[in-house]
mmCIF file of C-alpha atoms in Angstrom:
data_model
loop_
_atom_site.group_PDB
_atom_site.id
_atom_site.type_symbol
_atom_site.label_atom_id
_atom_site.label_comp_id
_atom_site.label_asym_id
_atom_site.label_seq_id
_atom_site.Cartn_x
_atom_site.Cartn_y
_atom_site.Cartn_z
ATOM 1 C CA UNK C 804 49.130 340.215 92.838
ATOM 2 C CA UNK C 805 52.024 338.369 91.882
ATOM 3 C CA UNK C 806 52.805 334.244 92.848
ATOM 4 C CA UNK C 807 56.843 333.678 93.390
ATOM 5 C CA UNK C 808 57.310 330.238 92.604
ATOM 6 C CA UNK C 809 60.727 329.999 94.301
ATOM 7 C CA UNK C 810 59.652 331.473 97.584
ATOM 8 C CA UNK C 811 56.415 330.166 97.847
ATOM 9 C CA UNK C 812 54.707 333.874 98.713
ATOM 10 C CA UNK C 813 52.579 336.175 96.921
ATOM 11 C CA UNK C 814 53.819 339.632 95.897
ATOM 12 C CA UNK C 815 51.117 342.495 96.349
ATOM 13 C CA UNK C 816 51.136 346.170 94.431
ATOM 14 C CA UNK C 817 48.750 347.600 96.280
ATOM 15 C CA UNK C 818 47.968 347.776 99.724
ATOM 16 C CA UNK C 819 44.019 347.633 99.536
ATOM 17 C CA UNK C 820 44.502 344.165 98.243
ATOM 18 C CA UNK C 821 47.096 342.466 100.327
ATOM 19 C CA UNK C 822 45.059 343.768 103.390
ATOM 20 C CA UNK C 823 41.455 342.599 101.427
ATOM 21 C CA UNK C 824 43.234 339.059 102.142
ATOM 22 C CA UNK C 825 42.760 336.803 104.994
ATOM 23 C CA UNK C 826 45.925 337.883 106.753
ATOM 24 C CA UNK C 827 45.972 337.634 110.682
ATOM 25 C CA UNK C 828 49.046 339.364 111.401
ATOM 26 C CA UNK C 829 50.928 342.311 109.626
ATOM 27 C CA UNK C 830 54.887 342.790 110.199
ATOM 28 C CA UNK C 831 56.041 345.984 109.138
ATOM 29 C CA UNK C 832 59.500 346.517 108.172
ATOM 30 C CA UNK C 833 59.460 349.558 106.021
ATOM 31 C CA UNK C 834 61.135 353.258 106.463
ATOM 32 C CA UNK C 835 60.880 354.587 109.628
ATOM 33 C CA UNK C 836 58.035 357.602 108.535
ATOM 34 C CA UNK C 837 55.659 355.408 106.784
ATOM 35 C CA UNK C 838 55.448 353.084 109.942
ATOM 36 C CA UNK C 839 52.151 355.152 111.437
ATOM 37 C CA UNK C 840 50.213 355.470 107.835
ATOM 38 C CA UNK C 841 50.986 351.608 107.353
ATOM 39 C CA UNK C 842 49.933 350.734 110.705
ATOM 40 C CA UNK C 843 47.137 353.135 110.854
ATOM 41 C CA UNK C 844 45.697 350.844 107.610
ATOM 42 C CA UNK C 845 46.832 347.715 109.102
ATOM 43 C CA UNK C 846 44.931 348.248 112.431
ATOM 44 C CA UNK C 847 41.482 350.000 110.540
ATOM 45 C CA UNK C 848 41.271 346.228 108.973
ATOM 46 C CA UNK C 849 41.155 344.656 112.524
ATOM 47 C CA UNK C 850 44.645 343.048 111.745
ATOM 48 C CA UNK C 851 47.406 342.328 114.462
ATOM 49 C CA UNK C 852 49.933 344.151 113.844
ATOM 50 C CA UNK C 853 54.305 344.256 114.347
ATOM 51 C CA UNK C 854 56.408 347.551 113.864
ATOM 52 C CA UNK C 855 59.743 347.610 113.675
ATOM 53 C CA UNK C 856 60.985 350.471 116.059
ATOM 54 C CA UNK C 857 59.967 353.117 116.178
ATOM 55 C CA UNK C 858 56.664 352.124 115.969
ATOM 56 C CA UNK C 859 55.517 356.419 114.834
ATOM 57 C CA UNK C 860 57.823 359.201 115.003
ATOM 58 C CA UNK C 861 55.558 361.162 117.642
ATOM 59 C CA UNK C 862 54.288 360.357 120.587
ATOM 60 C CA UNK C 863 50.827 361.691 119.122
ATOM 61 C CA UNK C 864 51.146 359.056 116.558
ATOM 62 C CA UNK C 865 51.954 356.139 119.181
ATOM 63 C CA UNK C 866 49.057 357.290 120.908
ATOM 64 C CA UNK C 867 46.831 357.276 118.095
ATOM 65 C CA UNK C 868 47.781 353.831 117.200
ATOM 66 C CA UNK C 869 47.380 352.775 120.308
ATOM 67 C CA UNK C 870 44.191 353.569 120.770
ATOM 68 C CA UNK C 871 43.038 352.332 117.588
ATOM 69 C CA UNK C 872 44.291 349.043 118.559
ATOM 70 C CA UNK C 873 42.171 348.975 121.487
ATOM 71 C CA UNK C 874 39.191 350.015 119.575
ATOM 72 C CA UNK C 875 39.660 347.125 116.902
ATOM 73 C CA UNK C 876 40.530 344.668 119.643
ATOM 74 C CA UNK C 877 43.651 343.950 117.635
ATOM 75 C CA UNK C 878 47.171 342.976 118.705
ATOM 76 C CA UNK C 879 49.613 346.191 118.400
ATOM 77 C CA UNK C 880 53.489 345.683 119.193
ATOM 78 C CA UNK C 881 56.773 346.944 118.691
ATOM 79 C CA UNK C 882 59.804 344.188 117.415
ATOM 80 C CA UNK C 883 62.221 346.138 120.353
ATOM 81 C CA UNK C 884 64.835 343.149 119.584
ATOM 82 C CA UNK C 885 67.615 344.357 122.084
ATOM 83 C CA UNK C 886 65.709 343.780 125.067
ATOM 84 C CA UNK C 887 66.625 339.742 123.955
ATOM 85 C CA UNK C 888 70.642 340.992 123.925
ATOM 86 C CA UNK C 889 72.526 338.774 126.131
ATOM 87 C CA UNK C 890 74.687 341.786 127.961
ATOM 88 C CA UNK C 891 71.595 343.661 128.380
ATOM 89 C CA UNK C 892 70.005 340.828 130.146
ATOM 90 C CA UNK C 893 72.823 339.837 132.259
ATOM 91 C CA UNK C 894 73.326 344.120 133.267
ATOM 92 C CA UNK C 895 69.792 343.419 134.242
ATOM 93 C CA UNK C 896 70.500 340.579 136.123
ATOM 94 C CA UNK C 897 73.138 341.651 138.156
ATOM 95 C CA UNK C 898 71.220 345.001 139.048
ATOM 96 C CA UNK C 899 68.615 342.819 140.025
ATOM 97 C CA UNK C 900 70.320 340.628 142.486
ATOM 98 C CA UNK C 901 71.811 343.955 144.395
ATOM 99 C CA UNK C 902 75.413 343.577 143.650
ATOM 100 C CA UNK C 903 75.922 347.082 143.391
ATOM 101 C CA UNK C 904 73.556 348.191 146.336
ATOM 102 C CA UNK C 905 71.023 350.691 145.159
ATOM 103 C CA UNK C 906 72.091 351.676 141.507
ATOM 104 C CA UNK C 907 72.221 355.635 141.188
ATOM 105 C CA UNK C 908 73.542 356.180 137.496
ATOM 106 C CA UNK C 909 73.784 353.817 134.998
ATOM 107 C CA UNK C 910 75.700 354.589 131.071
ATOM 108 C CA UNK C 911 74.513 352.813 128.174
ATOM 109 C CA UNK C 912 76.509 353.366 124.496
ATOM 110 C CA UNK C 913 76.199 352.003 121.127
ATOM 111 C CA UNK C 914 79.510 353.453 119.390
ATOM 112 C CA UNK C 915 80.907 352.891 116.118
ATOM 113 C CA UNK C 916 82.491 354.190 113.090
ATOM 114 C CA UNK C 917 81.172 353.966 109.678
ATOM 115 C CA UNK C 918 78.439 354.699 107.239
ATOM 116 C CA UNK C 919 75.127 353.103 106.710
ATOM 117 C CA UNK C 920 74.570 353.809 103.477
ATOM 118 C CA UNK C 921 74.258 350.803 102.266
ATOM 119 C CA UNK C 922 72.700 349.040 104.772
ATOM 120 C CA UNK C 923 69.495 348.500 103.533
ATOM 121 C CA UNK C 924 67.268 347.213 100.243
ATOM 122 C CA UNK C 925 69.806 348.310 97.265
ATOM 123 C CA UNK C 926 66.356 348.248 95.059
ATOM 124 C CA UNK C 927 64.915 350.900 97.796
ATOM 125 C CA UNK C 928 66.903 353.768 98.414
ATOM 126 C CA UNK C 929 70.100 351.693 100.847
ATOM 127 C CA UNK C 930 71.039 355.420 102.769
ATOM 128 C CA UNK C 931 67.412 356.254 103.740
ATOM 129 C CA UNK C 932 68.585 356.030 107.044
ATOM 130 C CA UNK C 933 70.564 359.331 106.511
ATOM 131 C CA UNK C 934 67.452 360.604 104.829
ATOM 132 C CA UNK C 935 64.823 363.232 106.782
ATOM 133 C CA UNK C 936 61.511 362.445 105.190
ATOM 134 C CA UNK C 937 61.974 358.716 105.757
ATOM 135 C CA UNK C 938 63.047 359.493 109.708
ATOM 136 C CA UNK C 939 66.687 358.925 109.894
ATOM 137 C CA UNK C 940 68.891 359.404 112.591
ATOM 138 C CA UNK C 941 70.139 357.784 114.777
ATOM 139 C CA UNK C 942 68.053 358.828 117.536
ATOM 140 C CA UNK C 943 65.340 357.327 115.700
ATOM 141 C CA UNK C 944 67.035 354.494 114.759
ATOM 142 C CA UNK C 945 69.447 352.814 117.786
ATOM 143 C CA UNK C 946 68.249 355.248 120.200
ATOM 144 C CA UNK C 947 65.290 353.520 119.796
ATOM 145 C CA UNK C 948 66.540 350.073 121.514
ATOM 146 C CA UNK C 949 68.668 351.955 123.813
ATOM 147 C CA UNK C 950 66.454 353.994 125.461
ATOM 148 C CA UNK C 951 63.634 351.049 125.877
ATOM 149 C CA UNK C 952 66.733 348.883 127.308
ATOM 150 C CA UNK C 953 67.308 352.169 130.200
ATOM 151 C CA UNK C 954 63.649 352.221 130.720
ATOM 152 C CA UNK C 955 63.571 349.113 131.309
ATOM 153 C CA UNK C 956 66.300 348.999 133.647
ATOM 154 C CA UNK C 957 65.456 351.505 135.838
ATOM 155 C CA UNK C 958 62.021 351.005 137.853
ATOM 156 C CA UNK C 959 61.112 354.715 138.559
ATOM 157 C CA UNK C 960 59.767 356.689 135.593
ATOM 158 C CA UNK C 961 61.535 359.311 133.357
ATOM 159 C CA UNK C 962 60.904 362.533 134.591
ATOM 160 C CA UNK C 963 63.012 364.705 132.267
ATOM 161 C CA UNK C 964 65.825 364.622 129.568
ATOM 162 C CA UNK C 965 68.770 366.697 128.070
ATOM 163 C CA UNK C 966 69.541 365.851 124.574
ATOM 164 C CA UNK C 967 72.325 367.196 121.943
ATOM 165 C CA UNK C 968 72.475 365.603 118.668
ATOM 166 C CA UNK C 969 74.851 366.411 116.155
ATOM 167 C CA UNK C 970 74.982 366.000 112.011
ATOM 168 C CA UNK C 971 78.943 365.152 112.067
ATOM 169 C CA UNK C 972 79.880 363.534 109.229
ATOM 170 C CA UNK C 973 77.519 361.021 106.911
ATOM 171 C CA UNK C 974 74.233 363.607 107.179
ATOM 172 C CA UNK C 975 73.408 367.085 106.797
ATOM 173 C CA UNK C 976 69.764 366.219 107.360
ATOM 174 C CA UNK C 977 69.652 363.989 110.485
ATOM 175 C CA UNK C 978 71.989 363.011 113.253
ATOM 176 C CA UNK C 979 74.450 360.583 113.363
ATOM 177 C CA UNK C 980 75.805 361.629 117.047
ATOM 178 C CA UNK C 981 73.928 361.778 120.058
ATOM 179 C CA UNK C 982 74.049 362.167 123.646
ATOM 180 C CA UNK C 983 71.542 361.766 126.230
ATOM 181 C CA UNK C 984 71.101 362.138 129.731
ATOM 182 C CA UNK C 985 67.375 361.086 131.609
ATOM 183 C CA UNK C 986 66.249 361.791 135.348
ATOM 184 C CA UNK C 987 64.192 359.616 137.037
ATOM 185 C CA UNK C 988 61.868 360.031 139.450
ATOM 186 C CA UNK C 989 63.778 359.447 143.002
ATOM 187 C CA UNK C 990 67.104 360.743 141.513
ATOM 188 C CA UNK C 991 68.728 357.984 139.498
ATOM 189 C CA UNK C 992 70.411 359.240 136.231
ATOM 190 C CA UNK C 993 70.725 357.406 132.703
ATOM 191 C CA UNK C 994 73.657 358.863 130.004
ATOM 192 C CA UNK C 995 72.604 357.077 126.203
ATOM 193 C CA UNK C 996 75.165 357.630 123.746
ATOM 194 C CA UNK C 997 75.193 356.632 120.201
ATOM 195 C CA UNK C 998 77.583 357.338 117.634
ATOM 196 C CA UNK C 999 78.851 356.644 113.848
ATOM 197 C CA UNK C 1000 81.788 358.807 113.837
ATOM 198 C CA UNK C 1001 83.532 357.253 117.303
ATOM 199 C CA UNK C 1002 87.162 355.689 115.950
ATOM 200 C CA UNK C 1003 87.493 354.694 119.597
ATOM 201 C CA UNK C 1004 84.991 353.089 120.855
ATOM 202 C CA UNK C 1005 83.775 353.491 125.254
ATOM 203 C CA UNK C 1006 82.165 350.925 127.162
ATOM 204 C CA UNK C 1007 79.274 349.554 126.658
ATOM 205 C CA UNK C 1008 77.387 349.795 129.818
ATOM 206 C CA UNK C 1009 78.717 351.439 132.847
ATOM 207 C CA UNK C 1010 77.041 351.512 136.479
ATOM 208 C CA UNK C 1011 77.257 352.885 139.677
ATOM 209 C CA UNK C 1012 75.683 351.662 143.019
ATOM 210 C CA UNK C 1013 75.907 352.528 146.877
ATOM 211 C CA UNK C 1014 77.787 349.202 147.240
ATOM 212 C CA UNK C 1015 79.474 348.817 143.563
ATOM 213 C CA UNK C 1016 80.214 349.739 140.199
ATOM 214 C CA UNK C 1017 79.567 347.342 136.451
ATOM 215 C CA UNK C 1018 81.773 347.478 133.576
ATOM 216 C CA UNK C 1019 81.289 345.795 130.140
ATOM 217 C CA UNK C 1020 83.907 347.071 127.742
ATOM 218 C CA UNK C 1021 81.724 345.610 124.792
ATOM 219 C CA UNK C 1022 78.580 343.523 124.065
ATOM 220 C CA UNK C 1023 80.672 340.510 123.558
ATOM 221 C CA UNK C 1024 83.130 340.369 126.338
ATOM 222 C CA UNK C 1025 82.478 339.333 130.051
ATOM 223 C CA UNK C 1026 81.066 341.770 132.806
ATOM 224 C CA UNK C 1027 83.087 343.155 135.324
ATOM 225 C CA UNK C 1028 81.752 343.730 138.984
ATOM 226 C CA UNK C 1029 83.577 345.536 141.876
ATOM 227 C CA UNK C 1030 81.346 345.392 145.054
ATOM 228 C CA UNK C 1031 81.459 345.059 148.857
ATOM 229 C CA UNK C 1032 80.783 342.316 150.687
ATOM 230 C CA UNK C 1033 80.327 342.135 154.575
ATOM 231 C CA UNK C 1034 82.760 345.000 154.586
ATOM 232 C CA UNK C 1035 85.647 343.139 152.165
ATOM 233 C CA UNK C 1036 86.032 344.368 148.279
ATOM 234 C CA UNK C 1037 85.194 341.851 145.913
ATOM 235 C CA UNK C 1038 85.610 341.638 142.496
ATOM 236 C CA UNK C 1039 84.679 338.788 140.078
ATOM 237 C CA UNK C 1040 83.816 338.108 136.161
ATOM 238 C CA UNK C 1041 80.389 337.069 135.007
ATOM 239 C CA UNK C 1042 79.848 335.863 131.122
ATOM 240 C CA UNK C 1043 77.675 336.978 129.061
ATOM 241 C CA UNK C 1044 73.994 335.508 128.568
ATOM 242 C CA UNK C 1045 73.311 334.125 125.212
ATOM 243 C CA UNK C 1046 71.068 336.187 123.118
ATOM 244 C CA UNK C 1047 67.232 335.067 122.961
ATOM 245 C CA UNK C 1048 65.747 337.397 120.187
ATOM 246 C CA UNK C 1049 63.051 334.072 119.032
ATOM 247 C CA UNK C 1050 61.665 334.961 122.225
ATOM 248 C CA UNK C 1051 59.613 337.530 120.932
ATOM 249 C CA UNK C 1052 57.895 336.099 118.522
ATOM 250 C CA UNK C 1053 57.600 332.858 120.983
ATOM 251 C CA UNK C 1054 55.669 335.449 123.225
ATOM 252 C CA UNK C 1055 53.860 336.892 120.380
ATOM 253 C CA UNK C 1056 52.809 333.518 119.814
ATOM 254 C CA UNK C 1057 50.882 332.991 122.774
ATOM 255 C CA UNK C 1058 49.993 336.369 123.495
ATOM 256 C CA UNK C 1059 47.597 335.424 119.809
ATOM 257 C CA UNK C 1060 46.792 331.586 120.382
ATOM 258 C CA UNK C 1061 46.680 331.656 124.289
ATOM 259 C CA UNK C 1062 45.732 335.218 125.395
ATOM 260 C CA UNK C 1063 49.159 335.090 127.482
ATOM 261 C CA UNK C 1064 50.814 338.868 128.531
ATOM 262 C CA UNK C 1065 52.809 340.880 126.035
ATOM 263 C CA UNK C 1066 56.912 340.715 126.978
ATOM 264 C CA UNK C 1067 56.692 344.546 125.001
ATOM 265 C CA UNK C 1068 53.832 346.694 127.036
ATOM 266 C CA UNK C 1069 52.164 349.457 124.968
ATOM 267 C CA UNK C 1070 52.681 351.727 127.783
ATOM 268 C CA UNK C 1071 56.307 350.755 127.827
ATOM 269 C CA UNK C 1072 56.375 351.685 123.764
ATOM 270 C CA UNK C 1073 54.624 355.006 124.926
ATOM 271 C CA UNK C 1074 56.726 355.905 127.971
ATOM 272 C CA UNK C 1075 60.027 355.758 125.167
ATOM 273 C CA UNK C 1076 58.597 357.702 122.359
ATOM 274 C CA UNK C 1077 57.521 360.311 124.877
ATOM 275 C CA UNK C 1078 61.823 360.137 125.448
ATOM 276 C CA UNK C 1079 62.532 360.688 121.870
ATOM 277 C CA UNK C 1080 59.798 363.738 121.616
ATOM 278 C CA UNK C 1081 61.696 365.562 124.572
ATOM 279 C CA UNK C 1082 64.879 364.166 123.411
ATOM 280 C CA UNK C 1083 64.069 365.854 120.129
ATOM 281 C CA UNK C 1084 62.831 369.065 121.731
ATOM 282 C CA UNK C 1085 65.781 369.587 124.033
ATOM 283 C CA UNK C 1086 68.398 368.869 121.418
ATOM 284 C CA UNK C 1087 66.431 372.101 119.552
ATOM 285 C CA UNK C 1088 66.170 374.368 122.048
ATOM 286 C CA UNK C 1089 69.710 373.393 123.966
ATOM 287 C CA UNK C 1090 67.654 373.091 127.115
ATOM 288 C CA UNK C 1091 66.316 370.418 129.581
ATOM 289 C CA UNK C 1092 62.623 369.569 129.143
ATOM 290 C CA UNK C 1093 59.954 367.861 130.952
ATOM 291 C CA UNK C 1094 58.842 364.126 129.621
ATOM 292 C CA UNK C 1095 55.444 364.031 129.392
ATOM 293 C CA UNK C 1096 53.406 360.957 128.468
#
C-alpha cells in the first residue's frame, strides 16, 4: 500500500488488501479475461461493482456473476458507453417516432483502418488487445457496444446469429474483421460489422422500413431520412444528438443513493453475451446457430 502524493490516491499490490478497505464501489478497467476473476472477488466482498465490457467472456461467466450479485445484494453493471453516442440515440429516435414505418432490417458498422497496438497502458502490455489469453478481438472488444446498441434497438429478442470473423492483418490469434447478421423474433434482421483493415470506410447505420429508409454516412455527420408521407416522398436532414456518456454514472448514482432503476439491465448484459457465445460458435463451425440465454 502505497500513498501518491500528487494524485491524492493510494496504490495497492495486492488485491486482498485494497478490497480489506472500506471501498463501496469497484470499477474495473483491466484486460478483457481477468474481468470475471476480478469481479468474482469484487462481488464475494459485498462490493458494487463496474466492468468495462465485456463484463466475462462467456455467457456462463455473466451468469455466474450475476447471480452472485443477487446473492450479496450488491450493485453489478456493465460501463456499455455507446448506448450515450449521440447518432445512436438520434437512430433510436427516429425509429421510435415511425418515420420509416415498421423497421425490417437495420445495419450497424464500426469501420476503420489501423492497428491498436498501442492503444493501451505502455507499462502493461499496449497490443493485448491483439492478444488471446487476455480476450482480444474485436468481437470482444467493439462488438461488444455494437451489438448492445442493435439489441437495444430492436424490441423483439434475438433468436439466432451467423457470424464469420477473420484474423486479416494485425493478429494471428484473434480477429480483427467481423461480420454479423442476427434474427429476431417476428422477422426483423440486424448486419454488425466491425473492421481494422477497411481503407474505405461504409456507413454507419443503415435502415430499412415499410414506409422509409435511414442513412448516416458517419457518427459525426447529419442523418438522412427518405420516407412517405400521406402518399408524397419526403426527405429531410436531422443533426446529430450530442453525446451524454456522464449519464451513466449520473444513473449509477442514484441507482446507489436513491434505489432508482439501472439505465444498463443485467438481463440486457446477458441477452448480448449470449450474442457473442453464438457469434463465436457460428464463426467456428461456418453455420447459423440458435441464441440461447
Amino acid at each position: 500500500r502505497v500513498a501518491d502524493k500528487n494524485y491524492h490516491t493510494i496504490a495497492f499490490s495486492d488485491y486482498k488488501h485494497f478490497l480489506d478497505t472500506d471501498t463501496d464501489l469497484v470499477v474495473i478497467a483491466t484486460p478483457s479475461s481477468s474481468h470475471f476473476r476480478i469481479a468474482k472477488m469484487v462481488l464475494e466482498e459485498g462490493k458494487h461493482c463496474v466492468v468495462e465490457k465485456p463484463i466475462a467472456l462467456s455467457l456462463k461467466e455473466v451468469a455466474y456473476l450475476i447471480r452472485l450479485a443477487h446473492k450479496k445484494r450488491a450493485v453489478l453493471s456493465v460501463f456499455q458507453s455507446r448506448r450515450f453516442d449521440g447518432d445512436f440515440l438520434t437512430v433510436k429516435r427516429l425509429l421510435d417516432e415511425g418515420l420509416l414505418g415498421e423497421p425490417f432490417t437495420v445495419e450497424s458498422r464500426a469501420t476503420s483502418y489501423g492497428s491498436l497496438k498501442n492503444y493501451g497502458v505502455k507499462e502493461f502490455n499496449p497490443a493485448w488487445r491483439y492478444k488471446k489469453m487476455y480476450g482480444g478481438g474485436i468481437l470482444y472488444d467493439f462488438g461488444s457496444h455494437l451489438i448492445d446498441q442493435m439489441l437495444c434497438l430492436v424490441n423483439e429478442p434475438p433468436v439466432s446469429v451467423f457470424c464469420d470473423m477473420k484474423s486479416v492483418l494485425w493478429s494471428r490469434e484473434v480477429d480483427d474483421y467481423f461480420k454479423l447478421l442476427i434474427r429476431f423474433r417476428g422477422g426483423m434482421t440486424a448486419h454488425i460489422e466491425s473492421s481494422q483493415v477497411s481503407r474505405y470506410n461504409l456507413p454507419r447505420w443503415y435502415a430499412l422500413g415499410t414506409k422509409g429508409a435511414l442513412l448516416s454516412e458517419n457518427g459525426g455527420h447529419p442523418i438522412r431520412v427518405k420516407t412517405q408521407i400521406k402518399g408524397e416522398e419526403f426527405e429531410r436532414t436531422y443533426q446529430v444528438e450530442p453525446s451524454c456518456w456522464e449519464r451513466y454514472y449520473e444513473n449509477l448514482y442514484d441507482v446507489l443513493m436513491h434505489r432508482a432503476h439501472p439505465i444498463i439491465k443485467l438481463e440486457e448484459v446477458r441477452k448480448t453475451a449470449a450474442v457473442i457465445d453464438a457469434a463465436r460458435v457460428s464463426a467456428q463451425k461456418k453455420r447459423e446457430e440458435t441464441v440461447r440465454y
